Amino acid sequence: MVRDSVFAGPPVSPAVQTVGRGAAVYPDLSVPALYEQALGRGEGQLGGDGQLVIATGAHTGRSPDDKFVVRRPTSEDVWWGAINQPLPPAAFERLRGDVEAHLGRRERFIQHVAAGADPDYRLPVRLVTERASHALFARNLFLVPAPDGPDSGPGHADRASEVTILHAPGFAADPDRHGVDSGTAIALDLEQRAIVIVGTAYAGEIKKAVFTLLQYLLPQRGVATMHCSANAGADDDVALFFGLSGTGKTTLSNQPGRTLIGDDEHGWSEQGVFNFEGGCYAKLIGLSAAAEPEIYRASHRFGALLENVVLDPRSREPRLDDDSRTENTRAAFPLAFLDRASPDGVGGHPQTVVFLAADAFGVLPPVARLSPEQAIWWYLTGYTAKLAGTERGVDEPEATFSACFGAPFLPLPPLRYADLLGEKLHRHQPSLWLVNTGWSGGSFGAGERMPIAITRRIVGAILDGSLAAIPTETDPVFGLAVPAACPGVPEHLLRPRAAWTDPERYDRTAARLARALAANFATFAESVAPAVAAAGVRPRG
């Protein structure tokens, strides 16, 4: 009875329901009611501006080594390996059954939401969790059906298409019984559209598990699924911004005078671009009201959920420069909290595509125009650089490559997504750009981070079309077409070597990055079209 009424999805009362031995079920609670439950249960604190602030314990980020995909005869096209570890169906059924029993003995919260702003591709999602704060996360991040509308409530969807998430941070998986490697597991059954998340309270696992499932289902319908942000101008001139975490997707898509379609995950169909989500999951570390006023305001109000942010013990104001818990502090809030957010999350076919890289080596130009072949090369490369650390004297960055700017969320081989994107680029011919939001004048520890104001001017010139009219010069190391000038940008910044005080050290550093880029792409070199392989970085000597 408990499994039928709670886990299989027949209608339940919108009020609190009691099942089993008095375990209460809370379906589709409102934001204030979820606040009451979360605070009453000790799940978090109230911030000075009305935010709900939670700590996620040992897991302050995703656990990529604990992600599993059920291996069935219908899923042999999956990109098996370290990213998608196979899990036998019997092991998954044991895990799901044990988690259902665990949740069945506890108070639990159900949220009926959806993923996909375009109704033609929308997937209903049903989250069952033991934490009110995570129910709030789902309500903030996904699409919430209108009250009493055709898509609202527990009976809102065709059961065959619904995604079910069983979320139990308090449950520890048993590696021997469940076929996993630790007490933490994120297990996806692509065929049954079922997701089980245990042993971690990091809310981003919910968001990215749904994204992974969408990236399996929608390409079968010809939709290019993309880890990118999107915005649009007054004439529906849509722009996409691809990039890994920390490269500026959220910041740069919040461009003055443009409507934000979405900040992280999108599909590109025959009709155009559509957001997968209804919310924003913004990084907060170092956030300032001056540099990013809209995100700052959105994260400082009632309804926002803050993860791993340290509060001032007296004022309860968030300490946004405090990384004592993690640098991956986050805010989850509805896109409606942003002044320029799109009301429907859809747009036309992109006229501009921008790939973002935070190059901590300080050798990539701040902007370069790409050919379609170069665009696919950089898309498969998915380059950025992370800092080796923040200890005194550490000044060497580390190159990071993530295919399609989101390898951890690719259930299919990267070339499948590259082919889908390449077909869209060929058909609609948007302008294509690479923008470096990283360092200039030297690597991390010697140079300086590119000022956000400069990057905004570059993006503004891209979007208004003025940068496309400026002649370009070919970068001798990376083969990129670099504009000779850009309004409001000092000329020496456009040529990285000129910004370094030690040109010979620049040459050595640039050559080292070029070799790393080429070595990484070797994995794809034999599988892509010869023109794509030839368009990439080709180190000299």
Coordinates of N, CA and C in Angstrom, one line a residue, residues 260-407:
L260 N 17.1 36.6 -20.3 CA 17.8 35.4 -20.0 C 16.8 34.2 -20.2
I261 N 17.1 33.3 -21.1 CA 16.3 32.1 -21.4 C 16.6 31.1 -20.3
G262 N 17.9 30.9 -20.0 CA 18.3 30.0 -18.9 C 19.8 30.0 -18.7
D263 N 20.2 29.5 -17.6 CA 21.6 29.7 -17.2 C 22.5 28.5 -17.3
D264 N 21.9 27.3 -17.7 CA 22.8 26.1 -17.6 C 22.5 25.0 -18.5
E265 N 21.3 24.7 -18.8 CA 21.0 23.4 -19.6 C 19.9 23.7 -20.6
H266 N 20.1 23.4 -21.9 CA 19.1 23.7 -22.9 C 19.1 22.6 -24.0
G267 N 18.0 22.6 -24.7 CA 17.8 21.8 -25.9 C 17.7 22.7 -27.1
W268 N 18.2 22.2 -28.3 CA 18.0 22.9 -29.6 C 17.3 22.0 -30.5
S269 N 16.0 22.3 -30.7 CA 15.1 21.5 -31.5 C 14.9 22.1 -32.9
E270 N 14.0 21.6 -33.6 CA 13.6 22.1 -34.9 C 12.9 23.5 -34.8
Q271 N 12.4 23.8 -33.6 CA 11.7 25.0 -33.4 C 12.6 26.1 -32.8
G272 N 13.7 25.7 -32.2 CA 14.6 26.7 -31.6 C 15.2 26.1 -30.3
V273 N 15.5 27.1 -29.4 CA 16.2 26.7 -28.1 C 15.2 26.8 -27.0
F274 N 15.3 25.8 -26.0 CA 14.4 25.9 -24.9 C 15.2 25.4 -23.6
N275 N 14.9 26.1 -22.5 CA 15.5 25.8 -21.3 C 15.0 24.5 -20.7
F276 N 15.8 23.7 -20.1 CA 15.4 22.5 -19.4 C 14.8 22.8 -18.0
E277 N 15.2 23.9 -17.4 CA 14.9 24.2 -16.0 C 14.0 25.4 -15.9
G278 N 13.7 25.7 -14.6 CA 12.9 26.9 -14.3 C 13.7 27.7 -13.2
G279 N 14.9 27.3 -13.0 CA 15.7 28.0 -11.9 C 17.1 28.2 -12.3
C280 N 17.8 28.7 -11.3 CA 19.3 29.0 -11.4 C 20.0 28.4 -10.3
Y281 N 21.2 27.8 -10.5 CA 22.0 27.2 -9.5 C 23.4 27.9 -9.5
A282 N 23.4 29.1 -9.0 CA 24.6 30.0 -9.2 C 25.6 29.8 -8.1
K283 N 26.9 29.9 -8.6 CA 28.0 29.8 -7.6 C 28.1 31.2 -6.9
L284 N 28.3 31.2 -5.6 CA 28.3 32.4 -4.8 C 29.6 32.8 -4.3
I285 N 30.7 32.0 -4.4 CA 31.9 32.4 -3.8 C 32.5 33.6 -4.4
G286 N 32.7 34.7 -3.6 CA 33.2 35.9 -4.1 C 32.2 36.8 -4.8
L287 N 30.9 36.4 -4.8 CA 29.9 37.2 -5.4 C 29.8 38.6 -4.8
S288 N 29.6 39.6 -5.7 CA 29.5 41.0 -5.1 C 28.3 41.6 -5.8
A289 N 27.7 42.5 -5.0 CA 26.5 43.3 -5.6 C 26.9 44.2 -6.7
A290 N 28.2 44.7 -6.7 CA 28.6 45.6 -7.7 C 28.8 44.8 -9.1
A291 N 29.4 43.7 -9.0 CA 29.8 43.0 -10.3 C 28.6 42.2 -10.8
E292 N 27.8 41.6 -10.0 CA 26.7 40.8 -10.4 C 25.4 41.1 -9.6
P293 N 24.8 42.3 -9.8 CA 23.7 42.7 -9.0 C 22.5 41.9 -9.0
E294 N 22.1 41.3 -10.2 CA 20.9 40.5 -10.3 C 21.0 39.2 -9.5
I295 N 22.1 38.5 -9.7 CA 22.3 37.3 -9.0 C 22.5 37.5 -7.5
Y296 N 23.1 38.6 -7.1 CA 23.2 39.0 -5.7 C 21.9 39.2 -5.1
R297 N 21.0 40.0 -5.8 CA 19.7 40.2 -5.2 C 18.9 38.9 -5.1
A298 N 19.0 38.1 -6.2 CA 18.2 36.9 -6.2 C 18.6 35.9 -5.1
S299 N 19.8 35.9 -4.7 CA 20.3 35.0 -3.6 C 20.1 35.6 -2.2
H300 N 19.6 36.9 -2.1 CA 19.4 37.5 -0.9 C 18.0 37.9 -0.7
R301 N 17.1 36.8 -0.7 CA 15.7 37.1 -0.5 C 15.0 35.8 -0.1
F302 N 13.8 35.9 0.4 CA 13.0 34.8 0.8 C 12.8 33.9 -0.4
G303 N 12.9 32.6 -0.2 CA 12.7 31.6 -1.3 C 13.9 31.0 -1.8
A304 N 15.1 31.8 -1.7 CA 16.3 31.2 -2.2 C 16.9 30.2 -1.2
L305 N 17.5 29.2 -1.8 CA 18.1 28.1 -1.0 C 19.6 28.2 -1.2
L306 N 20.3 28.4 -0.1 CA 21.8 28.6 -0.1 C 22.4 27.3 0.4
E307 N 23.5 26.8 -0.3 CA 24.2 25.6 0.1 C 25.6 25.9 0.6
N308 N 25.9 25.5 1.8 CA 27.3 25.5 2.3 C 27.8 27.0 2.4
V309 N 26.9 27.9 2.5 CA 27.3 29.3 2.7 C 27.4 29.5 4.2
V310 N 28.5 30.2 4.7 CA 28.7 30.5 6.1 C 28.0 31.8 6.4
L311 N 27.1 31.7 7.5 CA 26.4 32.9 7.9 C 27.2 33.6 9.1
D312 N 27.1 34.9 9.1 CA 27.6 35.7 10.2 C 26.8 35.3 11.4
P313 N 27.4 34.9 12.5 CA 26.6 34.4 13.6 C 25.7 35.5 14.3
R314 N 26.0 36.7 14.1 CA 25.2 37.8 14.7 C 24.2 38.3 13.8
S315 N 24.6 38.7 12.6 CA 23.6 39.3 11.7 C 22.9 38.3 10.8
R316 N 23.4 37.1 10.7 CA 22.9 36.1 9.8 C 23.1 36.4 8.3
E317 N 23.9 37.4 8.0 CA 24.2 37.7 6.6 C 25.2 36.7 6.1
P318 N 25.0 36.3 4.8 CA 26.0 35.4 4.2 C 27.4 36.0 4.0
R319 N 28.4 35.2 4.4 CA 29.8 35.6 4.2 C 30.2 35.0 2.8
L320 N 30.1 35.7 1.8 CA 30.3 35.2 0.4 C 31.7 35.0 0.1
D321 N 32.6 35.5 0.8 CA 34.1 35.2 0.6 C 34.6 34.1 1.5
D322 N 33.7 33.5 2.3 CA 34.2 32.5 3.2 C 34.1 31.1 2.5
D323 N 35.3 30.5 2.3 CA 35.3 29.2 1.6 C 35.7 28.1 2.6
S324 N 35.4 28.3 3.9 CA 35.9 27.3 4.9 C 35.2 26.0 4.8
R325 N 34.0 26.0 4.2 CA 33.3 24.7 3.9 C 33.6 24.2 2.6
T326 N 33.6 25.1 1.6 CA 33.9 24.7 0.2 C 33.9 26.0 -0.6
E327 N 34.7 25.9 -1.8 CA 34.6 27.0 -2.7 C 33.3 26.9 -3.6
N328 N 32.7 25.8 -3.5 CA 31.5 25.5 -4.3 C 30.2 25.9 -3.6
T329 N 30.2 27.1 -3.0 CA 28.9 27.6 -2.4 C 27.9 27.9 -3.5
R330 N 26.7 27.7 -3.2 CA 25.6 27.8 -4.3 C 24.4 28.4 -3.8
A331 N 23.6 29.0 -4.7 CA 22.3 29.5 -4.4 C 21.4 28.9 -5.5
A332 N 20.2 28.4 -5.0 CA 19.2 27.8 -5.9 C 18.0 28.7 -5.8
F333 N 17.6 29.3 -6.9 CA 16.4 30.2 -6.9 C 15.7 30.1 -8.2
P334 N 14.4 30.4 -8.2 CA 13.6 30.4 -9.5 C 14.2 31.5 -10.4
L335 N 14.1 31.3 -11.7 CA 14.6 32.3 -12.7 C 13.7 33.6 -12.6
A336 N 12.5 33.4 -12.1 CA 11.6 34.6 -11.9 C 12.2 35.6 -10.9
F337 N 13.2 35.2 -10.1 CA 13.8 36.1 -9.2 C 14.7 37.1 -10.0
L338 N 15.0 36.9 -11.2 CA 15.9 37.7 -12.0 C 15.0 38.7 -12.9
D339 N 15.3 39.9 -12.9 CA 14.5 40.9 -13.6 C 14.3 40.6 -15.1
R340 N 15.3 40.1 -15.7 CA 15.3 39.9 -17.2 C 15.1 38.5 -17.6
A341 N 14.5 37.7 -16.8 CA 14.3 36.3 -17.1 C 13.1 36.1 -18.1
S342 N 13.2 35.2 -19.0 CA 12.2 34.9 -19.9 C 11.0 34.3 -19.2
P343 N 9.8 34.6 -19.5 CA 8.6 34.0 -18.8 C 8.3 32.6 -19.3
D344 N 8.8 32.3 -20.5 CA 8.4 30.9 -21.0 C 9.6 30.0 -21.3
G345 N 10.9 30.6 -21.2 CA 12.1 29.7 -21.3 C 12.3 29.2 -22.7
V346 N 11.8 29.9 -23.7 CA 12.1 29.4 -25.1 C 12.6 30.6 -26.0
G347 N 13.2 30.2 -27.1 CA 13.7 31.2 -28.0 C 13.9 30.6 -29.4
G348 N 14.3 31.5 -30.3 CA 14.4 31.0 -31.7 C 15.8 30.3 -31.9
H349 N 16.2 30.1 -33.1 CA 17.5 29.5 -33.4 C 18.6 30.5 -33.1
P350 N 19.7 30.0 -32.5 CA 20.8 30.9 -32.1 C 21.4 31.6 -33.3
Q351 N 21.7 32.9 -33.1 CA 22.5 33.7 -34.1 C 24.0 33.8 -33.7
T352 N 24.2 33.5 -32.4 CA 25.6 33.6 -31.8 C 25.8 32.4 -30.9
V353 N 27.0 31.8 -31.0 CA 27.4 30.8 -30.1 C 28.8 31.1 -29.6
V354 N 28.9 31.1 -28.2 CA 30.2 31.5 -27.6 C 30.7 30.3 -26.7
F355 N 31.9 29.9 -26.9 CA 32.6 28.9 -26.0 C 33.4 29.7 -25.0
L356 N 33.3 29.4 -23.7 CA 34.0 30.1 -22.7 C 35.1 29.2 -22.1
A357 N 36.2 29.8 -21.9 CA 37.3 29.1 -21.2 C 38.0 30.0 -20.2
A358 N 38.2 29.5 -19.0 CA 38.9 30.3 -18.0 C 40.3 29.8 -18.0
D359 N 41.1 30.4 -18.9 CA 42.5 29.9 -19.1 C 43.4 30.5 -18.1
A360 N 43.7 29.7 -17.1 CA 44.6 30.1 -16.0 C 46.1 30.1 -16.4
F361 N 46.4 29.6 -17.6 CA 47.8 29.8 -18.1 C 48.0 31.2 -18.6
G362 N 46.9 31.9 -18.9 CA 47.1 33.3 -19.4 C 47.6 33.4 -20.8
V363 N 47.4 32.4 -21.7 CA 48.0 32.5 -23.0 C 47.0 32.5 -24.1
L364 N 45.7 32.2 -23.9 CA 44.7 32.3 -24.9 C 44.3 33.7 -25.1
P365 N 44.0 34.2 -26.3 CA 43.5 35.5 -26.5 C 42.1 35.7 -25.8
P366 N 41.7 36.9 -25.4 CA 40.4 37.1 -24.7 C 39.2 36.8 -25.7
V367 N 39.5 36.9 -27.0 CA 38.4 36.6 -27.9 C 39.0 36.2 -29.2
A368 N 38.3 35.2 -29.9 CA 38.7 34.8 -31.2 C 37.5 34.3 -32.0
R369 N 37.4 34.6 -33.3 CA 36.3 34.1 -34.1 C 36.7 32.7 -34.6
L370 N 35.7 31.8 -34.6 CA 35.9 30.4 -34.9 C 35.2 30.0 -36.2
S371 N 35.8 29.1 -37.0 CA 35.1 28.5 -38.1 C 34.2 27.4 -37.6
P372 N 33.2 26.9 -38.4 CA 32.4 25.8 -37.9 C 33.2 24.6 -37.5
E373 N 34.3 24.3 -38.2 CA 35.1 23.2 -37.9 C 35.9 23.4 -36.6
Q374 N 36.4 24.6 -36.4 CA 37.1 25.0 -35.1 C 36.1 24.9 -34.0
A375 N 34.8 25.3 -34.2 CA 33.8 25.2 -33.2 C 33.6 23.8 -32.7
I376 N 33.5 22.9 -33.6 CA 33.3 21.5 -33.2 C 34.6 20.9 -32.5
W377 N 35.7 21.4 -32.9 CA 37.0 21.0 -32.3 C 37.0 21.4 -30.8
W378 N 36.7 22.7 -30.6 CA 36.7 23.2 -29.2 C 35.6 22.7 -28.4
Y379 N 34.5 22.4 -29.1 CA 33.3 21.8 -28.3 C 33.7 20.4 -27.8
L380 N 34.3 19.6 -28.6 CA 34.8 18.3 -28.2 C 35.9 18.4 -27.2
T381 N 36.7 19.4 -27.2 CA 37.8 19.6 -26.3 C 37.3 20.0 -24.9
G382 N 36.4 21.0 -24.9 CA 35.8 21.4 -23.6 C 36.9 21.9 -22.7
Y383 N 37.7 22.8 -23.1 CA 38.9 23.2 -22.3 C 38.5 24.3 -21.3
T384 N 39.1 24.2 -20.1 CA 39.3 25.3 -19.2 C 40.5 24.9 -18.3
A385 N 40.8 25.7 -17.4 CA 42.0 25.4 -16.5 C 41.6 25.6 -15.0
K386 N 41.9 24.7 -14.2 CA 41.7 24.9 -12.8 C 43.0 25.2 -12.0
L387 N 42.8 25.9 -10.9 CA 44.0 26.3 -10.1 C 44.5 25.0 -9.4
A388 N 45.8 24.9 -9.3 CA 46.4 23.8 -8.6 C 46.2 23.9 -7.1
G389 N 45.9 25.1 -6.6 CA 45.7 25.3 -5.2 C 45.8 26.7 -4.9
T390 N 45.6 27.1 -3.6 CA 45.7 28.5 -3.2 C 46.8 28.7 -2.2
E391 N 47.7 27.7 -2.0 CA 48.7 27.8 -1.0 C 49.8 28.8 -1.5
R392 N 50.5 29.3 -0.6 CA 51.6 30.3 -1.0 C 52.6 29.6 -1.9
G393 N 52.9 30.3 -3.0 CA 53.9 29.8 -3.9 C 53.4 28.9 -5.0
V394 N 52.1 28.5 -5.0 CA 51.6 27.6 -6.0 C 51.1 28.5 -7.1
D395 N 51.7 28.4 -8.3 CA 51.3 29.3 -9.4 C 51.2 28.6 -10.7
E396 N 51.1 27.2 -10.7 CA 51.0 26.5 -11.9 C 49.5 25.9 -12.1
P397 N 48.8 26.3 -13.1 CA 47.4 25.8 -13.3 C 47.5 24.4 -13.9
E398 N 46.3 23.8 -13.9 CA 46.1 22.5 -14.5 C 45.1 22.5 -15.6
A399 N 45.4 22.1 -16.8 CA 44.5 22.0 -17.9 C 43.4 21.0 -17.6
T400 N 42.1 21.4 -17.9 CA 41.0 20.5 -17.7 C 40.2 20.4 -19.0
F401 N 39.9 19.1 -19.3 CA 39.1 18.9 -20.6 C 37.9 18.1 -20.2
S402 N 36.7 18.6 -20.7 CA 35.5 17.9 -20.5 C 34.7 18.0 -21.8
A403 N 34.6 16.9 -22.5 CA 34.0 16.9 -23.8 C 32.6 17.5 -23.8
C404 N 32.3 18.3 -24.8 CA 31.0 19.0 -24.9 C 30.7 19.9 -23.7
F405 N 31.7 20.3 -23.0 CA 31.6 21.1 -21.8 C 30.7 20.5 -20.8
G406 N 30.7 19.2 -20.7 CA 29.9 18.6 -19.7 C 30.0 17.0 -19.8
A407 N 31.2 16.5 -19.8 CA 31.4 15.1 -20.0 C 30.7 14.3 -18.9

